[in-house]
Coordinates of C-alpha atoms and ligand atoms in Angstrom, one line a residue:
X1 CA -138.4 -21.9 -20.1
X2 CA -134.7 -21.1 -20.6
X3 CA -134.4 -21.1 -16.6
X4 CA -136.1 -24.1 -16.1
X5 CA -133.8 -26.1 -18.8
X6 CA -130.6 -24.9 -16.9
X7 CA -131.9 -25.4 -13.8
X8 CA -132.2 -29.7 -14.9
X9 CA -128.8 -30.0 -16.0
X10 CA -127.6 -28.2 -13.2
X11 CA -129.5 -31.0 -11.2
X12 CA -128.7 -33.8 -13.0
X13 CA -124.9 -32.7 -13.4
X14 CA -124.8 -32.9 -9.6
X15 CA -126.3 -36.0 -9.4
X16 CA -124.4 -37.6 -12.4
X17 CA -120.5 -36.3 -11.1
X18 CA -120.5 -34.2 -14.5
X19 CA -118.5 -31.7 -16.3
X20 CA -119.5 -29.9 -18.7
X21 CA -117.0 -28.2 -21.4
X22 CA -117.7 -26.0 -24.5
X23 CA -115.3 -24.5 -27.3
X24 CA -115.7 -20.9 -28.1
X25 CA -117.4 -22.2 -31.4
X26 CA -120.7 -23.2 -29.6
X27 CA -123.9 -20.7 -29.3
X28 CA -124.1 -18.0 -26.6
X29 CA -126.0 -20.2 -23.8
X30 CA -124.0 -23.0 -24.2
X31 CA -120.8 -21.6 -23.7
X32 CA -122.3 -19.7 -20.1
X33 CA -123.6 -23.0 -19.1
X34 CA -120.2 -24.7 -19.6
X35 CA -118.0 -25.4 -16.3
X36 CA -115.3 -24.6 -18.9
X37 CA -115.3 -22.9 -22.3
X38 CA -111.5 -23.1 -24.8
X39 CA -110.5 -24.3 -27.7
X40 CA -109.8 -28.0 -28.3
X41 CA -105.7 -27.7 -26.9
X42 CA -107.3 -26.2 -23.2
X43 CA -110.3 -28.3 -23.0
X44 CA -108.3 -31.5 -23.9
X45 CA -105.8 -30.8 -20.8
X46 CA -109.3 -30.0 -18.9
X47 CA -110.9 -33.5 -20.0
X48 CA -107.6 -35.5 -18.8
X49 CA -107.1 -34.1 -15.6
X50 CA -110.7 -33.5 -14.1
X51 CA -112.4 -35.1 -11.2
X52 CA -115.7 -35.8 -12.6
X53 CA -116.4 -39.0 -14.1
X54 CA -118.9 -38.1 -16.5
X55 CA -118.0 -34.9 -19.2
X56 CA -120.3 -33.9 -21.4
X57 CA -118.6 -32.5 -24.5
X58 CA -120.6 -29.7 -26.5
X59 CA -118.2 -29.1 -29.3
X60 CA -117.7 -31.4 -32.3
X61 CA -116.8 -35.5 -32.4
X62 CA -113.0 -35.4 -32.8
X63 CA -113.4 -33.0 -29.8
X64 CA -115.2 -35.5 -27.5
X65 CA -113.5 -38.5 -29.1
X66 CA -110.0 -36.9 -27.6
X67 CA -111.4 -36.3 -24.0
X68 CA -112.0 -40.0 -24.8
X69 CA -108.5 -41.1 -26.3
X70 CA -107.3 -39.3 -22.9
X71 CA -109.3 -40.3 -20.3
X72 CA -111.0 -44.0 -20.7
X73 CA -112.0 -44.7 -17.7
X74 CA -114.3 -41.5 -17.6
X75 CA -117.8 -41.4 -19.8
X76 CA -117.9 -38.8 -22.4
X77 CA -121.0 -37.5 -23.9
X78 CA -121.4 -36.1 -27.2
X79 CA -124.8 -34.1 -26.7
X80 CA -125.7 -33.9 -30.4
X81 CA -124.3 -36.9 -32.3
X82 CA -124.3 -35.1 -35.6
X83 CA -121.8 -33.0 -34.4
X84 CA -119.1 -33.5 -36.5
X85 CA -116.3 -32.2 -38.4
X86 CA -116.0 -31.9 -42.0
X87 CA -112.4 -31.0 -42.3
X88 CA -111.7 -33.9 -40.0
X89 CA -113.5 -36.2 -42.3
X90 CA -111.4 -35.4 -45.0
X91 CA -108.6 -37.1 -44.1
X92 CA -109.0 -41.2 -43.7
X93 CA -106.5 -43.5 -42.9
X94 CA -105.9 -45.9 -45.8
X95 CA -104.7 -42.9 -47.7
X96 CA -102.7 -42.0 -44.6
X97 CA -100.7 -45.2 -44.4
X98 CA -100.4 -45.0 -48.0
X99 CA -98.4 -41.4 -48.5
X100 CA -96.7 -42.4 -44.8
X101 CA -95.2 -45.3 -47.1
X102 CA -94.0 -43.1 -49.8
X103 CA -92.3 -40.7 -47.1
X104 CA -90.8 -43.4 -44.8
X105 CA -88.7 -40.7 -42.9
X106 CA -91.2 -38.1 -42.6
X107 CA -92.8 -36.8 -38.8
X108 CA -96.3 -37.4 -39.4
X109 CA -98.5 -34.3 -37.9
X110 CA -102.4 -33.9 -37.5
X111 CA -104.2 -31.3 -36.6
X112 CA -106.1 -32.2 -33.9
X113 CA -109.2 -31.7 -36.1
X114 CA -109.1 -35.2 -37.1
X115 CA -110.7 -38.6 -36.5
X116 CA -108.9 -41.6 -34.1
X117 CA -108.5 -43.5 -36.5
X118 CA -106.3 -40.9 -38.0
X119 CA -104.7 -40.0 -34.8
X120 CA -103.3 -43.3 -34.6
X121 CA -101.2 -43.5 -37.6
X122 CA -99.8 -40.0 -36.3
X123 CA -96.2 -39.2 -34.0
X124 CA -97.9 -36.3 -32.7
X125 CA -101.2 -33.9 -32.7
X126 CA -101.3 -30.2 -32.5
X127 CA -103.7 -27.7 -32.3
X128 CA -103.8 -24.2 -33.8
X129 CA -102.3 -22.6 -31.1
X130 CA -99.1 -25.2 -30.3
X131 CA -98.7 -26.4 -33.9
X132 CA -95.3 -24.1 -33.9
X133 CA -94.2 -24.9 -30.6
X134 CA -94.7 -28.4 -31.2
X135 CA -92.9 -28.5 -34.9
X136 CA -90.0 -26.4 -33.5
X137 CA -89.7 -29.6 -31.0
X138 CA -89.2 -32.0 -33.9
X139 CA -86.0 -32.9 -35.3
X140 CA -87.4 -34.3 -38.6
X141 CA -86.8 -32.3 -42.1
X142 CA -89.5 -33.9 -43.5
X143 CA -93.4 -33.5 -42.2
X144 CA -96.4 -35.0 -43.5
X145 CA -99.3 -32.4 -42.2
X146 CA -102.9 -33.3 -42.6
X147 CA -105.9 -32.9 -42.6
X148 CA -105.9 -28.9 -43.1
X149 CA -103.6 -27.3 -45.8
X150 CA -104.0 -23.9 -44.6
X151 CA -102.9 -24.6 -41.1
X152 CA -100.3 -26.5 -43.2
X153 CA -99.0 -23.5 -45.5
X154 CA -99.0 -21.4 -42.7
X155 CA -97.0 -23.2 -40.2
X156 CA -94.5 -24.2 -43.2
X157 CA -93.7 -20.6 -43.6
X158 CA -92.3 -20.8 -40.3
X159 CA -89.7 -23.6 -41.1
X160 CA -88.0 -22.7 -44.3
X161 CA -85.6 -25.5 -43.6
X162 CA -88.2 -28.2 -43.6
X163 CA -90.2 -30.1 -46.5
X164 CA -94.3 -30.5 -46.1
X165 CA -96.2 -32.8 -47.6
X166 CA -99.8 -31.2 -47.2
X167 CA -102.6 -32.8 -47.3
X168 CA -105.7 -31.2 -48.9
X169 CA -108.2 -30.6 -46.2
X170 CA -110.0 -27.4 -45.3
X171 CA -112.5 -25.8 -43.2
X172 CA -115.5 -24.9 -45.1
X173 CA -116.7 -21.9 -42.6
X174 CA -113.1 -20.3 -42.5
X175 CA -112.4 -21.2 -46.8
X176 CA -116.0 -18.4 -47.2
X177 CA -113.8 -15.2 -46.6
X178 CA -112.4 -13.4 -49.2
X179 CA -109.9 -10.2 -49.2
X180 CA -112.2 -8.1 -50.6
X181 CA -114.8 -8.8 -47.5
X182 CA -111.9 -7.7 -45.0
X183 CA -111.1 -4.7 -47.5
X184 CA -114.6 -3.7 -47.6
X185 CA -114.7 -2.9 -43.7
X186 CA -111.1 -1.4 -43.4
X187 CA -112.0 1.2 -45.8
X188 CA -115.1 2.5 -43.4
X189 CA -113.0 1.7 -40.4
X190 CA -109.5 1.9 -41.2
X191 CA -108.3 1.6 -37.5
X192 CA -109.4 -1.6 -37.0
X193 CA -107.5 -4.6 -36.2
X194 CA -107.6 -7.5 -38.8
X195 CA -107.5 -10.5 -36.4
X196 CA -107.8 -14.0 -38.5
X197 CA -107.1 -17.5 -37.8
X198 CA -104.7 -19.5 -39.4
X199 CA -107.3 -21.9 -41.1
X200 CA -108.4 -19.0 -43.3
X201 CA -106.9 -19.1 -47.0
X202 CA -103.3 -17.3 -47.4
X203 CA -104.2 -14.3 -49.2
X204 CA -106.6 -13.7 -46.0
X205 CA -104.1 -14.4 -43.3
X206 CA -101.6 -11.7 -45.8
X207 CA -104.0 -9.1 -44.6
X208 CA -104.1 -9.4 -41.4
X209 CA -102.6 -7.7 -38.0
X210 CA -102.6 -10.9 -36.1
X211 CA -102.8 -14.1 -37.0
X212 CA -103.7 -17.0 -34.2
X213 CA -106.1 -19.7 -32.5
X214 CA -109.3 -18.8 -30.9
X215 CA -107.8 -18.1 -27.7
X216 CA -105.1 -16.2 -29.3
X217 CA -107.2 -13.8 -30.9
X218 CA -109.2 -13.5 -27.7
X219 CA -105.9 -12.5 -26.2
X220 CA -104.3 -10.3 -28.3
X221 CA -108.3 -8.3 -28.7
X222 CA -108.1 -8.2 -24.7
X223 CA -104.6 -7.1 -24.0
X224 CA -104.7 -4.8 -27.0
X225 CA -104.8 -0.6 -26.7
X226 CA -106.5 -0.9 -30.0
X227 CA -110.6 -0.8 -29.3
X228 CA -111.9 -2.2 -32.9
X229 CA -110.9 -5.5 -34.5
X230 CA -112.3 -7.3 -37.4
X231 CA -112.7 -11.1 -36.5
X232 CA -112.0 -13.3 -39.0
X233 CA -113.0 -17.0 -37.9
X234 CA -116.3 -18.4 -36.7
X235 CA -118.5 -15.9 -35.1
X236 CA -118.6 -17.9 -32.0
X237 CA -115.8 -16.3 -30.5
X238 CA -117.5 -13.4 -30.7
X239 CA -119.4 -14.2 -27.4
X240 CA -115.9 -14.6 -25.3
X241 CA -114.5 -11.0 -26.9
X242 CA -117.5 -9.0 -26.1
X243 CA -117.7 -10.5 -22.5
X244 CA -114.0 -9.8 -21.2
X245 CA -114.3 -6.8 -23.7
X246 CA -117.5 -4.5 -22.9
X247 CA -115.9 -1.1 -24.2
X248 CA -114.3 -2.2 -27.4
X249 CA -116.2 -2.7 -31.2
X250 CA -115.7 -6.3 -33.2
X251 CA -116.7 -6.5 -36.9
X252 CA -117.1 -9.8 -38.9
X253 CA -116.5 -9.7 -42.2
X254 CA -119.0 -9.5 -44.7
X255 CA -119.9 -13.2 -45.4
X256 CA -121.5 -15.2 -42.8
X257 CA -118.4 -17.4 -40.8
X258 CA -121.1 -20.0 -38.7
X259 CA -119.8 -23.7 -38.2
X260 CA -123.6 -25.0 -38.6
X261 CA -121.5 -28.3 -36.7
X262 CA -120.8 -26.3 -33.8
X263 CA -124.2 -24.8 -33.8
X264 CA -126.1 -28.1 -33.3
X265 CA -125.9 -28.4 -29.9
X266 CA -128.2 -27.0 -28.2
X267 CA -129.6 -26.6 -24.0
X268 CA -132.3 -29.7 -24.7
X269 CA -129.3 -32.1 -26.0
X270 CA -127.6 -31.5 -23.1
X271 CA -130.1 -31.9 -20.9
X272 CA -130.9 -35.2 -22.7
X273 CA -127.6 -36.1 -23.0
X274 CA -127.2 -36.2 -19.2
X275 CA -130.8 -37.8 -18.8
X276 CA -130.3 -40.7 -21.1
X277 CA -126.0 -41.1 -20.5
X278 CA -126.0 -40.4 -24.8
X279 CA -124.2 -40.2 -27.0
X280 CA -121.4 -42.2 -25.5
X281 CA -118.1 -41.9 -27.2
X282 CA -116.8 -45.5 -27.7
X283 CA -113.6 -46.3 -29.1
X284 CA -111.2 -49.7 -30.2
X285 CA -108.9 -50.1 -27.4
X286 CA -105.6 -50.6 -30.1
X287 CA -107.1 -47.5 -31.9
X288 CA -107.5 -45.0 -28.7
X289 CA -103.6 -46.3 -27.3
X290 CA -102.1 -45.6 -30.8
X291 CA -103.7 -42.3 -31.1
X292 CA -103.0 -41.4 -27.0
X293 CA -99.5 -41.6 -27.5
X294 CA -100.3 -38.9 -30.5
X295 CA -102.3 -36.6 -27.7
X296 CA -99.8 -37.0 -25.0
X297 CA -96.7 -36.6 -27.3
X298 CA -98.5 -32.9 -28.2
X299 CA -98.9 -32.1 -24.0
X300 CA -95.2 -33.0 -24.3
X301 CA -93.7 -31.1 -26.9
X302 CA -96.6 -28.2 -26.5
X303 CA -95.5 -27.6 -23.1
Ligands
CIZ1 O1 -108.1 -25.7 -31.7 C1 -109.3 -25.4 -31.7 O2 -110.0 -25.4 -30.7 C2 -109.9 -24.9 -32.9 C3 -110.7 -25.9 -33.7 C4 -109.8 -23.7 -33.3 C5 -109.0 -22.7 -32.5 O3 -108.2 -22.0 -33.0 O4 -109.2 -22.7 -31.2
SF4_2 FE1 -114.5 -28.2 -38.4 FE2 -114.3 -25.7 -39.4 FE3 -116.4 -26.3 -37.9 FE4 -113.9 -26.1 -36.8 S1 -115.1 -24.4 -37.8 S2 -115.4 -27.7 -36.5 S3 -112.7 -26.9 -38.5 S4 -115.9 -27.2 -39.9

């Protein structure tokens, strides 16, 4: 019984001092059970300046591991270990330190979809929706941008002036979309909206209306006078736009965008997960300060 299941973790959350935060990726219940639901730039300002001493962190590793890198003294659960992400483990640090030493006077700049380890060899970490702000802050001509190259294109067309060295990561769930499944629903409903984040593939994002973060898109949907949109990243956002948006139509594009990652956790993990204290996010102390003055450096210049 669904009740019952909520009705536990709301127990045990009370017992255990716990919060618990969700990204807009995660499945329907998850994100109502959630004390907080945002993308990773939100909930990482959540994780560091909560009360709670426990937060359980339903979203993907290099998610919790940050609440972690923030916030060592507090305990932070990853409800379903295999949670992880693949565009995060496509950048490692060997190969890190060895194009940092062929680009001496480069910024170095990760997406914050990437593991501690690489965190630590980075100045600074942004997310979708500061990744501008932040670059605009840096007074480097030269910017080594990993792990995704997509975020990486698309910021670069921002800053003409500067030179990027992309790495060549991607998201598997936003690379699925092609033009021709955006084109196929414009021609039935032409009025719509093409709202698509910035991890899609470039001739994608040249299509759209609007191109930003999760949140963003939620945004821009909810302050819109528009009432259809075609949302191009993972259907999880979904949930969030229909919510705050009752009156107004959202297609997907014809191919499946699911982050099967983001999908694993589910309302027994979490209860688990606060039963059992698992699965604890433990990092190397010289690893987590390296990559903390990445996270803090990206509060700084995000604003
Ligand atoms: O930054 C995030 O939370 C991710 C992974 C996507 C987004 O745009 O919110
Ligand atoms: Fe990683 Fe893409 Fe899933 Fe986000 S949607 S967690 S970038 S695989």
């Amino acid at each position: 019984m669904i009740e019952n299941i909520i009705y536990k973790i709301e127990e045990l959350k009370k017992e255990k001092n716990a919060i618990i935060l969700a990204h807009y990726y995660e499945r329907p219940e998850i994100q109502d059970l959630a004390d907080y639901v945002g993308d990773s730039y939100y909930l990482s300002k959540i994780a560091r300046d909560c009360k709670e001493n426990t937060i359980v962190f339903c979203g993907v590793k290099f998610m919790a591991e940050s609440a972690k890198i923030l916030s060592p003294e507090k305990t932070v659960l990853l409800p379903n270990i295999d949670a992880g992400c693949p565009m995060a483990e496509m950048a490692d640090a060997e190969t890190l330190a060895k194009v940092k030493k062929e680009h001496p006077n480069a910024a170095v700049v990760c997406y914050i979809n990437s593991t501690a380890e690489v965190k630590a060899l980075c100045d600074v970490s942004v997310t979708s929706s500061s990744a501008v702000k932040i670059i605009q802050n840096i007074d480097k001509d030269e910017i080594i941008f990993l792990p995704d190259k997509n975020l990486g294109e698309y910021i670069s067309e921002k800053f003409p002036n500067k030179k990027f060295i992309l790495w060549n990561g991607f998201c598997i769930t936003h690379k699925k979309v092609k033009v021709e499944n955006i084109e196929s629903i414009k021609i039935l409903k032409p009025e719509a909206k093409v709202l698509v984040h910035p991890e899609c593939e470039k001739p994608v994002r040249a299509v759209a209306d609007f191109i930003g973060s999760t949140g963003e898109i939620i945004d821009y949907a909810t302050k819109s006078l528009n009432n259809e949109f075609v949302i191009v990243t993972e259907e999880g956002v979904l949930h969030e736009l229909k919510k705050r948006n009752p009156t107004k139509t959202f297609y997907v594009p014809g191919t499946t965008m699911t982050c099967v990652n983001m999908k694993r956790t589910i309302l027994e993990d979490v209860y688990e997960s606060l039963l059992y204290n698992q699965h604890e996010i433990i990092l190397d102390e010289e690893i987590r300060l390296k990559a903390l003055a990445s996270l803090e450096n990206m509060h700084k210049l995000g604003g």
